[in-house]
Tab-separated table of C-alpha atoms in Angstrom:
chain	number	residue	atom	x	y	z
A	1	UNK	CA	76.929	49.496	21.354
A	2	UNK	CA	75.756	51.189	24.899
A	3	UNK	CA	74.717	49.990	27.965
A	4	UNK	CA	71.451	50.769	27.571
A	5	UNK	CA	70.551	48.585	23.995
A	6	UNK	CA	72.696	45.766	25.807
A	7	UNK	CA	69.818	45.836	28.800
A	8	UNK	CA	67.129	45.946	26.081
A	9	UNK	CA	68.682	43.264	24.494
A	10	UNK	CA	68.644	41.269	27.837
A	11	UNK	CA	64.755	42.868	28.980
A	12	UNK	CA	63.756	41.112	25.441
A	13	UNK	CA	65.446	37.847	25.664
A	14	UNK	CA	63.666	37.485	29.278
A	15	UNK	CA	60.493	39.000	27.838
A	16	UNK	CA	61.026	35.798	25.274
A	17	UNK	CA	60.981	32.954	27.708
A	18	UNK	CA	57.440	31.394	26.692
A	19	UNK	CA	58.551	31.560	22.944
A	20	UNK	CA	61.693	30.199	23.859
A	21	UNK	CA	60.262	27.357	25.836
A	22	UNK	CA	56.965	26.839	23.609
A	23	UNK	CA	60.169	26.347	20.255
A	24	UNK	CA	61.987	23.978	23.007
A	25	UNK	CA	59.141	21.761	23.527
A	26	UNK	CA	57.770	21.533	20.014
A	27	UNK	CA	61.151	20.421	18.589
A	28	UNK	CA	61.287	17.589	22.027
A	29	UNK	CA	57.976	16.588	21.228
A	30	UNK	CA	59.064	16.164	17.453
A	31	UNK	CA	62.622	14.456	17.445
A	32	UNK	CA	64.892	13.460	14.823
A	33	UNK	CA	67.919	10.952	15.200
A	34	UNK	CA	71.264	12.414	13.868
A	35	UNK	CA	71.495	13.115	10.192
A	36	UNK	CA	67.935	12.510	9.547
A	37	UNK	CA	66.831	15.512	10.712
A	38	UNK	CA	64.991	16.681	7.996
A	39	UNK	CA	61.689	18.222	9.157
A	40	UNK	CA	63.791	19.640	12.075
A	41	UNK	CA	65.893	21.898	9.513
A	42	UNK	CA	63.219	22.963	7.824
A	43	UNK	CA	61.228	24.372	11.181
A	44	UNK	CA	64.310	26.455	11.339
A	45	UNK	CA	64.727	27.432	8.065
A	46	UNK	CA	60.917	28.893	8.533
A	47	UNK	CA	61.463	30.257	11.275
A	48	UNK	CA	64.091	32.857	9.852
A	49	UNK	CA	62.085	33.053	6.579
A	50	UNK	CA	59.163	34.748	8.243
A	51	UNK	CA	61.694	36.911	9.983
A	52	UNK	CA	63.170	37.827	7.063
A	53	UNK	CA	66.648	37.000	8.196
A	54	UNK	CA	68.985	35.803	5.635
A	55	UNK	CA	69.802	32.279	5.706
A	56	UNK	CA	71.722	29.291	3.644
A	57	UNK	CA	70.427	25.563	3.945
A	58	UNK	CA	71.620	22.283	3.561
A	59	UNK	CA	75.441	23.276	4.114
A	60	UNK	CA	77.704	19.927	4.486
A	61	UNK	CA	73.978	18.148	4.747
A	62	UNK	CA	71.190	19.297	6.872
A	63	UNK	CA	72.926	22.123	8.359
A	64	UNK	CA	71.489	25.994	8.520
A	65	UNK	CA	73.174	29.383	8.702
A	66	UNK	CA	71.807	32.578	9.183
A	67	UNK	CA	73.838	36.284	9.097
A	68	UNK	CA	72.756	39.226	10.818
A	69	UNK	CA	74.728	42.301	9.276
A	70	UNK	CA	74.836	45.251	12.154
A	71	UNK	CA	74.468	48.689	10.753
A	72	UNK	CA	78.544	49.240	11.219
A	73	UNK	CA	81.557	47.527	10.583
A	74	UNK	CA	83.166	44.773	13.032
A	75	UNK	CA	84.279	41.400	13.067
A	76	UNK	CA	82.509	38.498	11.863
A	77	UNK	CA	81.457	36.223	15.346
A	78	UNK	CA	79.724	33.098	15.010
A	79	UNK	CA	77.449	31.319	17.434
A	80	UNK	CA	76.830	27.811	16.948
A	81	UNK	CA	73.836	25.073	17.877
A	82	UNK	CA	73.008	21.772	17.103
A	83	UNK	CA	69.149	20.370	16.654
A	84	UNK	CA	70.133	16.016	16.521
A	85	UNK	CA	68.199	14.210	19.069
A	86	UNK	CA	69.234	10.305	20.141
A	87	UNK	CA	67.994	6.407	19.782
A	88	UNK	CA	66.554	6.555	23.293
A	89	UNK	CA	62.968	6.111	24.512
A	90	UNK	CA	61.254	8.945	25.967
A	91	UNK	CA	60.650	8.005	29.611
A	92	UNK	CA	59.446	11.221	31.172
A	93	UNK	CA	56.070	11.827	32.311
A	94	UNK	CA	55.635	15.445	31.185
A	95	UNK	CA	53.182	17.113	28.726
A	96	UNK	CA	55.796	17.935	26.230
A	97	UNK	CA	57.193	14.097	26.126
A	98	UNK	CA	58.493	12.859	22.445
A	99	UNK	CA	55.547	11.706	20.058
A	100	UNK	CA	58.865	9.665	18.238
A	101	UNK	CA	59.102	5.673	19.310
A	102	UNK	CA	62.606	5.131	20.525
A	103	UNK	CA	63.515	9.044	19.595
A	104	UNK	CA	64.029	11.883	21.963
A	105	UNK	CA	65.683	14.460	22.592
A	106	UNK	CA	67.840	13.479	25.839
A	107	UNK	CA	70.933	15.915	25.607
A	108	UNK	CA	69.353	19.456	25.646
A	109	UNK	CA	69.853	20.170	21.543
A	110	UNK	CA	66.123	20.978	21.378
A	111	UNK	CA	66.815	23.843	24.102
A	112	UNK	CA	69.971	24.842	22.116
A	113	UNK	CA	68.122	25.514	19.170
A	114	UNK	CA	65.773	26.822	21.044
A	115	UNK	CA	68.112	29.661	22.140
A	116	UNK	CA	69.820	30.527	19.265
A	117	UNK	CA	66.151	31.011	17.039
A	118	UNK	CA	65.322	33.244	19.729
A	119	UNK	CA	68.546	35.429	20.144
A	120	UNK	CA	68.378	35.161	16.604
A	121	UNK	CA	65.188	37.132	16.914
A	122	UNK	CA	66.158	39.882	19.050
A	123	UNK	CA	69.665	40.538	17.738
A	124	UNK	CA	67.630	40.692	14.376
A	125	UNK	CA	65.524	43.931	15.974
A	126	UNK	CA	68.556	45.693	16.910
A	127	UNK	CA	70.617	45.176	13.872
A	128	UNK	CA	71.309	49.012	12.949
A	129	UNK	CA	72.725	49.400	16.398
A	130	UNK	CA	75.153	46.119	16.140
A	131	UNK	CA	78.691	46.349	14.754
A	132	UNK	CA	80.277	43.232	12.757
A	133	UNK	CA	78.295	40.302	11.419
A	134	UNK	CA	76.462	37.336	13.567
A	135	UNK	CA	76.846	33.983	12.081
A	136	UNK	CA	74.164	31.743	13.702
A	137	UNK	CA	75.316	28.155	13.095
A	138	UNK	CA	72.925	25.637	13.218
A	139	UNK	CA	74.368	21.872	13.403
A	140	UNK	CA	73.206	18.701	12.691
A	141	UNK	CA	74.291	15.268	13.402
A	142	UNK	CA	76.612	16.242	16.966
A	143	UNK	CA	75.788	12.563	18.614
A	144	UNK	CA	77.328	10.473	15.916
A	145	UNK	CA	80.439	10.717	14.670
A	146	UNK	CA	82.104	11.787	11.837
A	147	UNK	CA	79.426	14.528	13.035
A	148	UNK	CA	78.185	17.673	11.299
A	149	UNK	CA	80.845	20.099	12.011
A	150	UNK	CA	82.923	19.037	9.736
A	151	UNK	CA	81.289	18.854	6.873
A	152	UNK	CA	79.772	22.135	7.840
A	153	UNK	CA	83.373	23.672	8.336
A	154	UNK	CA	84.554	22.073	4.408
A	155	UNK	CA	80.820	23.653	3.047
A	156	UNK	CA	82.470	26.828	4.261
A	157	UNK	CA	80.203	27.753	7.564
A	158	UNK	CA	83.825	29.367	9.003
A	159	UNK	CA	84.590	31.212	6.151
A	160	UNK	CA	85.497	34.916	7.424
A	161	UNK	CA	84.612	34.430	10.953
A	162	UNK	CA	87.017	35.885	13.128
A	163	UNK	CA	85.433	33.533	16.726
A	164	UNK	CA	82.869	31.112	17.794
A	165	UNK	CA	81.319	30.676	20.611
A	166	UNK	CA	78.911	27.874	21.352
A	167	UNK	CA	77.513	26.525	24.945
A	168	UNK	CA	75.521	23.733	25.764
A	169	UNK	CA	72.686	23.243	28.589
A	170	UNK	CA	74.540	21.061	31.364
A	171	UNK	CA	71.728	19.210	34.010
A	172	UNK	CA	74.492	18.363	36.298
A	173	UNK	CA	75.081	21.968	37.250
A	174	UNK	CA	73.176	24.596	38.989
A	175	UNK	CA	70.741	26.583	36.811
A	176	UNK	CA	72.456	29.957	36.650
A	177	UNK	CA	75.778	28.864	36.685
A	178	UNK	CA	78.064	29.377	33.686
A	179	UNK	CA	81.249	26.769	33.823
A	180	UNK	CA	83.986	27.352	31.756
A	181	UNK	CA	87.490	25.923	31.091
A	182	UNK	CA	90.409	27.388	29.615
A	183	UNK	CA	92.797	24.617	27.523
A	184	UNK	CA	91.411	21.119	27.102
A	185	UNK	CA	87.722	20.226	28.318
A	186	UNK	CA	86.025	17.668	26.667
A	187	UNK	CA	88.081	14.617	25.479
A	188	UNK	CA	88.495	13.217	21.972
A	189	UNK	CA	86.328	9.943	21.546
A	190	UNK	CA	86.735	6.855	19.378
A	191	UNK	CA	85.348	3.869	18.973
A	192	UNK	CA	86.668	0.385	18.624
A	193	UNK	CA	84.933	-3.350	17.513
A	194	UNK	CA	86.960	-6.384	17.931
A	195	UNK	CA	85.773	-9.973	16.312
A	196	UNK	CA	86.973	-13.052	17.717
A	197	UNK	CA	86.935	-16.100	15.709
A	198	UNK	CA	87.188	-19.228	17.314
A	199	UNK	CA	85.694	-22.670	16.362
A	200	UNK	CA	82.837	-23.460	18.580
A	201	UNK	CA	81.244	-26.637	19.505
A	202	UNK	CA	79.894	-29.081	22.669
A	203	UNK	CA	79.810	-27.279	26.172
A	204	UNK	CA	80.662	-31.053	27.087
A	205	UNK	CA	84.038	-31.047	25.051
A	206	UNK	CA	86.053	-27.773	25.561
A	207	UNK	CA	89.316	-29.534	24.449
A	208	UNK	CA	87.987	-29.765	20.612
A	209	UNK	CA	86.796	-25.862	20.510
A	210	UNK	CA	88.608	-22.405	20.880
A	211	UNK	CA	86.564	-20.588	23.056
A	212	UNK	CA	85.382	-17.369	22.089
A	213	UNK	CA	83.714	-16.480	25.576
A	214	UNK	CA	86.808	-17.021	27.533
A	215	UNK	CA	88.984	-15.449	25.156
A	216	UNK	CA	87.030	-12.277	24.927
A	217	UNK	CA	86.918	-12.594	28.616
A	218	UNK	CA	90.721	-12.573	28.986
A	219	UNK	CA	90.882	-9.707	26.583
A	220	UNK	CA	88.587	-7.498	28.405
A	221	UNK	CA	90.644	-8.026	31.349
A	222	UNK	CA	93.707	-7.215	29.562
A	223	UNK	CA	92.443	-4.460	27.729
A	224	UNK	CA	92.023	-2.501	31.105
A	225	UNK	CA	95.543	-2.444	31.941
A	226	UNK	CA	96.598	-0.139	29.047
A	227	UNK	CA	95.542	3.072	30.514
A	228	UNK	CA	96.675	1.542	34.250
A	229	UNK	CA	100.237	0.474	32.972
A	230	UNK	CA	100.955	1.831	29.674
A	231	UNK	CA	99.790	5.100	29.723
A	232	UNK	CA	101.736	7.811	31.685
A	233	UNK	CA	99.244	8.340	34.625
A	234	UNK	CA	99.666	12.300	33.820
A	235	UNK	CA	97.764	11.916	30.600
A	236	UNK	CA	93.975	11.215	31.387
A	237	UNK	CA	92.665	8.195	29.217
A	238	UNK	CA	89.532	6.071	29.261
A	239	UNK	CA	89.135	3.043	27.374
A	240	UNK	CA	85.318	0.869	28.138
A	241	UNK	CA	84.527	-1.947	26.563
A	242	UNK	CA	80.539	-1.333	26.664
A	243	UNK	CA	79.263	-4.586	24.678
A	244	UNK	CA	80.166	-8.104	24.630
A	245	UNK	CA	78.071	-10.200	22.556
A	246	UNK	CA	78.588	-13.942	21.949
A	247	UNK	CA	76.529	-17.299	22.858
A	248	UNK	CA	73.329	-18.905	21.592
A	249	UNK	CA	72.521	-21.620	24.399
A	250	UNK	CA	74.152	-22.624	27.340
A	251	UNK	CA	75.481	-25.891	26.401
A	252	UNK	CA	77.151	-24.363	22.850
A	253	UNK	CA	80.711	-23.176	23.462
A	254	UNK	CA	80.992	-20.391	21.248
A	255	UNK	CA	83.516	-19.929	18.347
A	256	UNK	CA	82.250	-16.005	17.918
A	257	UNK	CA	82.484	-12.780	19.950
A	258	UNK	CA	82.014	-9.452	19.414
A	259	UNK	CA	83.556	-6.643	21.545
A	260	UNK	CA	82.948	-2.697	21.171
A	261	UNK	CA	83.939	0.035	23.415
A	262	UNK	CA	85.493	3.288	23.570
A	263	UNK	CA	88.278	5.380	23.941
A	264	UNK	CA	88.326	9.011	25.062
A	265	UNK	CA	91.941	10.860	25.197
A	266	UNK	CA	93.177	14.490	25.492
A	267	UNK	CA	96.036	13.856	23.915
A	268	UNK	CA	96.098	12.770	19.999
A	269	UNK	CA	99.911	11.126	20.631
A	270	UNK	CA	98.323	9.172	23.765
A	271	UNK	CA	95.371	7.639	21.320
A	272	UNK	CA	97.371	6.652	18.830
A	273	UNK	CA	99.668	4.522	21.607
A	274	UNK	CA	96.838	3.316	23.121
A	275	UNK	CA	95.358	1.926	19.308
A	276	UNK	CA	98.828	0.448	19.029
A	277	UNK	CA	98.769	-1.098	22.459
A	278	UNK	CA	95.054	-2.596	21.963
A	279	UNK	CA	96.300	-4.032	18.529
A	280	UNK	CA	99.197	-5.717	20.350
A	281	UNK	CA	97.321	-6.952	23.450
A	282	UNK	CA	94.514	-8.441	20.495
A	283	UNK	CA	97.078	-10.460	18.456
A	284	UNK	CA	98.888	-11.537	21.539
A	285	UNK	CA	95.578	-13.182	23.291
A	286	UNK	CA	94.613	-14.489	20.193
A	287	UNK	CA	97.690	-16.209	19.110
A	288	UNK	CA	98.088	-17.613	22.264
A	289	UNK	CA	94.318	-19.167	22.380
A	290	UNK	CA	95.055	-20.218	18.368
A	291	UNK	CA	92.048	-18.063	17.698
A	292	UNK	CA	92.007	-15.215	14.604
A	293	UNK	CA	90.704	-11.923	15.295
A	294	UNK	CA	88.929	-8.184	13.386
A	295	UNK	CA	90.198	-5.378	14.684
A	296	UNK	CA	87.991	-1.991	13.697
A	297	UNK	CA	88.800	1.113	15.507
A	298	UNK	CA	87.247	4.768	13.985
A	299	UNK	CA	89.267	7.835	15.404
A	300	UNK	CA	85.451	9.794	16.638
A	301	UNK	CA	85.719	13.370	17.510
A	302	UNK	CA	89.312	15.147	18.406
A	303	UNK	CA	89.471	16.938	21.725
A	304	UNK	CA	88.006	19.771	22.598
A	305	UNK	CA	90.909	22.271	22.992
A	306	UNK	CA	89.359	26.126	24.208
A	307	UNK	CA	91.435	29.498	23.420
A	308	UNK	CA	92.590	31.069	26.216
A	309	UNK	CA	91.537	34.264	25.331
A	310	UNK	CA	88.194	33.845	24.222
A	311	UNK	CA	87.725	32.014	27.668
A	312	UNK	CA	88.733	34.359	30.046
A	313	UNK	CA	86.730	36.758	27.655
A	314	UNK	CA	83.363	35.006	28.396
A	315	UNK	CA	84.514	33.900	32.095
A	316	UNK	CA	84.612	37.981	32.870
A	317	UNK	CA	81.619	38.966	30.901
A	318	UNK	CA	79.275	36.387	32.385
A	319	UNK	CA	79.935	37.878	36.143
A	320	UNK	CA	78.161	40.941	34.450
A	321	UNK	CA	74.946	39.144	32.961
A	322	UNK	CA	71.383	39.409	34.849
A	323	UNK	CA	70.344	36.138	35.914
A	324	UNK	CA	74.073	34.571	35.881
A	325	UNK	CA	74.218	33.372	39.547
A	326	UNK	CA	78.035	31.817	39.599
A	327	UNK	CA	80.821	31.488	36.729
A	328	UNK	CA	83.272	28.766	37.655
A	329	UNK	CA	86.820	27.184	36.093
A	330	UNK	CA	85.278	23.408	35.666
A	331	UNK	CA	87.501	20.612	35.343
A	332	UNK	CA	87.227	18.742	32.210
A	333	UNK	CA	85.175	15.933	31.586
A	334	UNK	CA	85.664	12.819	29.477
A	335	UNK	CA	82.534	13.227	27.216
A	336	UNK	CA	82.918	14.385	23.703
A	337	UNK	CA	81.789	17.081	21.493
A	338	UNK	CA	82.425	17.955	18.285
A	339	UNK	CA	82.557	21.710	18.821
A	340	UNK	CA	85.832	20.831	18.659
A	341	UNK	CA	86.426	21.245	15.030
A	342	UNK	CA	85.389	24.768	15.205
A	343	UNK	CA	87.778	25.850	17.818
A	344	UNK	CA	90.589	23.752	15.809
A	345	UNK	CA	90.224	26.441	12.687
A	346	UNK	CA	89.372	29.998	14.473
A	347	UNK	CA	89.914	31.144	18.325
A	348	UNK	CA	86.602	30.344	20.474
A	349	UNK	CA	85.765	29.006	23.486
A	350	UNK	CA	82.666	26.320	24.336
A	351	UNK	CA	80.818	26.486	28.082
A	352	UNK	CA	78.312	24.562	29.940
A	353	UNK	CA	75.246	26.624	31.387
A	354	UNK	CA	74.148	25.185	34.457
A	355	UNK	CA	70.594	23.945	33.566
A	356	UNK	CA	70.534	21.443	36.740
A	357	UNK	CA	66.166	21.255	37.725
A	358	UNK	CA	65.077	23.151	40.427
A	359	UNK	CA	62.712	20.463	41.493
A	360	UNK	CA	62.815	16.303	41.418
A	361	UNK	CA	65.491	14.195	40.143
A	362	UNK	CA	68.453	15.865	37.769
A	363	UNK	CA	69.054	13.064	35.504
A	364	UNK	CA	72.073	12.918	33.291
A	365	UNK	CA	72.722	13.226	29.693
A	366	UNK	CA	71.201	10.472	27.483
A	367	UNK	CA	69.131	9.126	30.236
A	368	UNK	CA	65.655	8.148	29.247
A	369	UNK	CA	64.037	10.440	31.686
A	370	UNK	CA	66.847	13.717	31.114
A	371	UNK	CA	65.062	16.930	30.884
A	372	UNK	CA	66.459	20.537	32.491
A	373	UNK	CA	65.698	23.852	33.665
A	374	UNK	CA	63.905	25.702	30.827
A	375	UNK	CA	64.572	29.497	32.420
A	376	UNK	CA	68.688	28.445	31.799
A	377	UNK	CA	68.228	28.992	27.834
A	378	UNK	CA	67.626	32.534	28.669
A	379	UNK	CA	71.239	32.920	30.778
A	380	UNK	CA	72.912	30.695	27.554
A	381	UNK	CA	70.934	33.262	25.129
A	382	UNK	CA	71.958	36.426	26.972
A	383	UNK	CA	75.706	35.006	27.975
A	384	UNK	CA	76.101	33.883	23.803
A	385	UNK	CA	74.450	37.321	22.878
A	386	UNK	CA	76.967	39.525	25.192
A	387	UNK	CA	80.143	37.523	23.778
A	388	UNK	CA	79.159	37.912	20.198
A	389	UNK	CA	78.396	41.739	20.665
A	390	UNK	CA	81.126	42.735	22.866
A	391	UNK	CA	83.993	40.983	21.093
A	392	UNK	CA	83.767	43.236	18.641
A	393	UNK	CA	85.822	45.420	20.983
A	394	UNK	CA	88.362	42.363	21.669
């Protein structure tokens, strides 16, 4: 392809900023908790029927893919975007705020979606001139594990596709900025529920019960020193116990409690010591309080490991890209992302565009009042569009 169709390319993708943004706030003002996301597949699916563009639906569930065949041969790139919005109540005071009790979307997936549609759009003008075939992968289901990518990947989304490339709109970095990492970047995360089962009774009489509260107390406390004493302190490792749920009155000792956390890991050999450590640390509390315990843990997402080639691909391409202001190595960060499965099967590489709001508070992900800069979808549509069309000469 020359220069010249790559600047229309990126004149048209600018020229589509209200579309983008008018697509980005219909879809926040109409959101749909993961894997219920019914009426939000379907505005996509119209949205490349009245294009024309060829497209599959419900692949491994609610999940969308549409191909764009360029007018000469090439590889087969994919771009991938996910449309699931979360349980959280939609605090903002803005005119595009969720119609959805308890639903919005507070991660950015809207303006994902938003992005690809829209790149969709112009790629879909300037087919003869492509090479290859564009795979546009839209996700459902990201915020809950199992997650949709892998049923997606079994349905066969991957099938042929030589790389992937997939972004997602960060509020914690500067709008312009596109933040990469080679290797690991986003950690594998699990989640754990423990029961313990005591034998309550007066708050009067503790010698006649087995006390849930202060055993789950004494566990949550021990708990924490498995990543600061078991773990080699080389191998990052987070493990939160974010509920603790026992009690009925204040005079009831309590012969129940219920425990559930999480555990995030780059390193599948250092989750599966810390599983065996927890399990060990449980039965040792218990049996020494004469209490019985459940023990639950679901292995979530696997870590997000990028290719170094792909990478450095995007990491030199995006110091070329009107409207890209910095491109820096990131360090990695413990939150989790089920990209991951993609870049497990094919090369690819996953970045954060800087999305940060040029005015007020930046708020972070899943926080009732999280919104971001709407002008970053165009720098993740033009940085995704340049990687798909110029890795046809990797």
């Amino acid at each position: 392809m020359s220069n010249s169709t790559l600047l229309k390319i990126y004149k048209e993708v600018e020229d589509s900023f209200e579309e983008m943004q008018d697509i980005r706030r219909y879809l926040h003002m109409h959101p749909e908790i993961s894997f219920k996301e019914h009426k939000t597949a379907a505005y996509i699916q119209n949205f490349y029927k009245q294009l024309d563009i060829p497209y599959e639906a419900n692949i491994g569930g609610n999940g969308i893919i549409a191909r764009i065949t360029g007018g000469k041969q090439g590889k087969v790139v994919a771009l991938r975007a996910d449309f699931d919005a979360l349980a959280i109540q939609d605090e903002k005071k803005v005119p595009y705020k969720s119609t959805v009790k308890g639903v919005s979307h507070a991660c950015g997936h809207d303006g994902h979606t938003a992005t690809l549609l829209v790149l969709a759009k112009v790629l879909w003008k300037h087919r003869e001139d492509l090479s290859g075939t564009y795979v546009f992968i839209h996700q459902f289901g990201e915020e809950v594990a199992p997650g949709g990518a892998k049923p997606m990947i079994e349905a066969g989304c991957l099938n042929g596709v030589d790389a992937i490339f997939g972004t997602h709109l960060w509020s914690q970095f500067p709008s312009g900025s596109i933040n990469y990492r080679t290797g690991p970047m986003m950690a594998g995360a699990d989640v754990f529920d423990i029961k313990i089962i005591g034998n309550g009774g007066h708050g009067a009489a503790p010698h006649t019960t087995v006390d849930a509260v202060a055993i789950g107390s004494e566990l949550v406390v021990q708990l924490q020193q498995i990543v600061s004493r078991r773990i080699n302190p080389t191998d990052p490792a987070v493990l939160t116990v974010g509920s603790f749920h026992a009690g009925s009155a204040f005079n009831i000792i309590a012969g129940e409690a219920k425990l559930s956390g999480t555990v995030r890991t780059f390193n599948i050999e250092v989750r599966e010591q810390i599983i065996e450590e927890m399990e060990r640390v449980i039965k040792g509390v218990c049996l020494a309080a004469n209490a019985d315990y459940e023990f639950h843990y679901l292995r979530g997402y696997i870590p997000l490991i990028n290719h170094k080639k792909e990478t450095e691909f995007v990491a030199q391409l995006a110091k070329t890209i009107p409207g890209v202001t910095n491109v820096t190595q990131m360090d990695a960060v413990m939150v989790a992302e089920d990209f991951a499965y993609y870049v497990d099967k094919i090369p690819g590489t996953f970045f954060f565009t800087g999305a940060k709001p040029r005015e007020g508070t930046s708020y972070p992900h899943h926080h009732a009042k999280f919104d971001f800069d709407e002008q970053a979808m165009v720098v993740a549509a033009k940085t995704l569009g340049t990687a798909a069309i110029l890795y046809q000469n990797e």
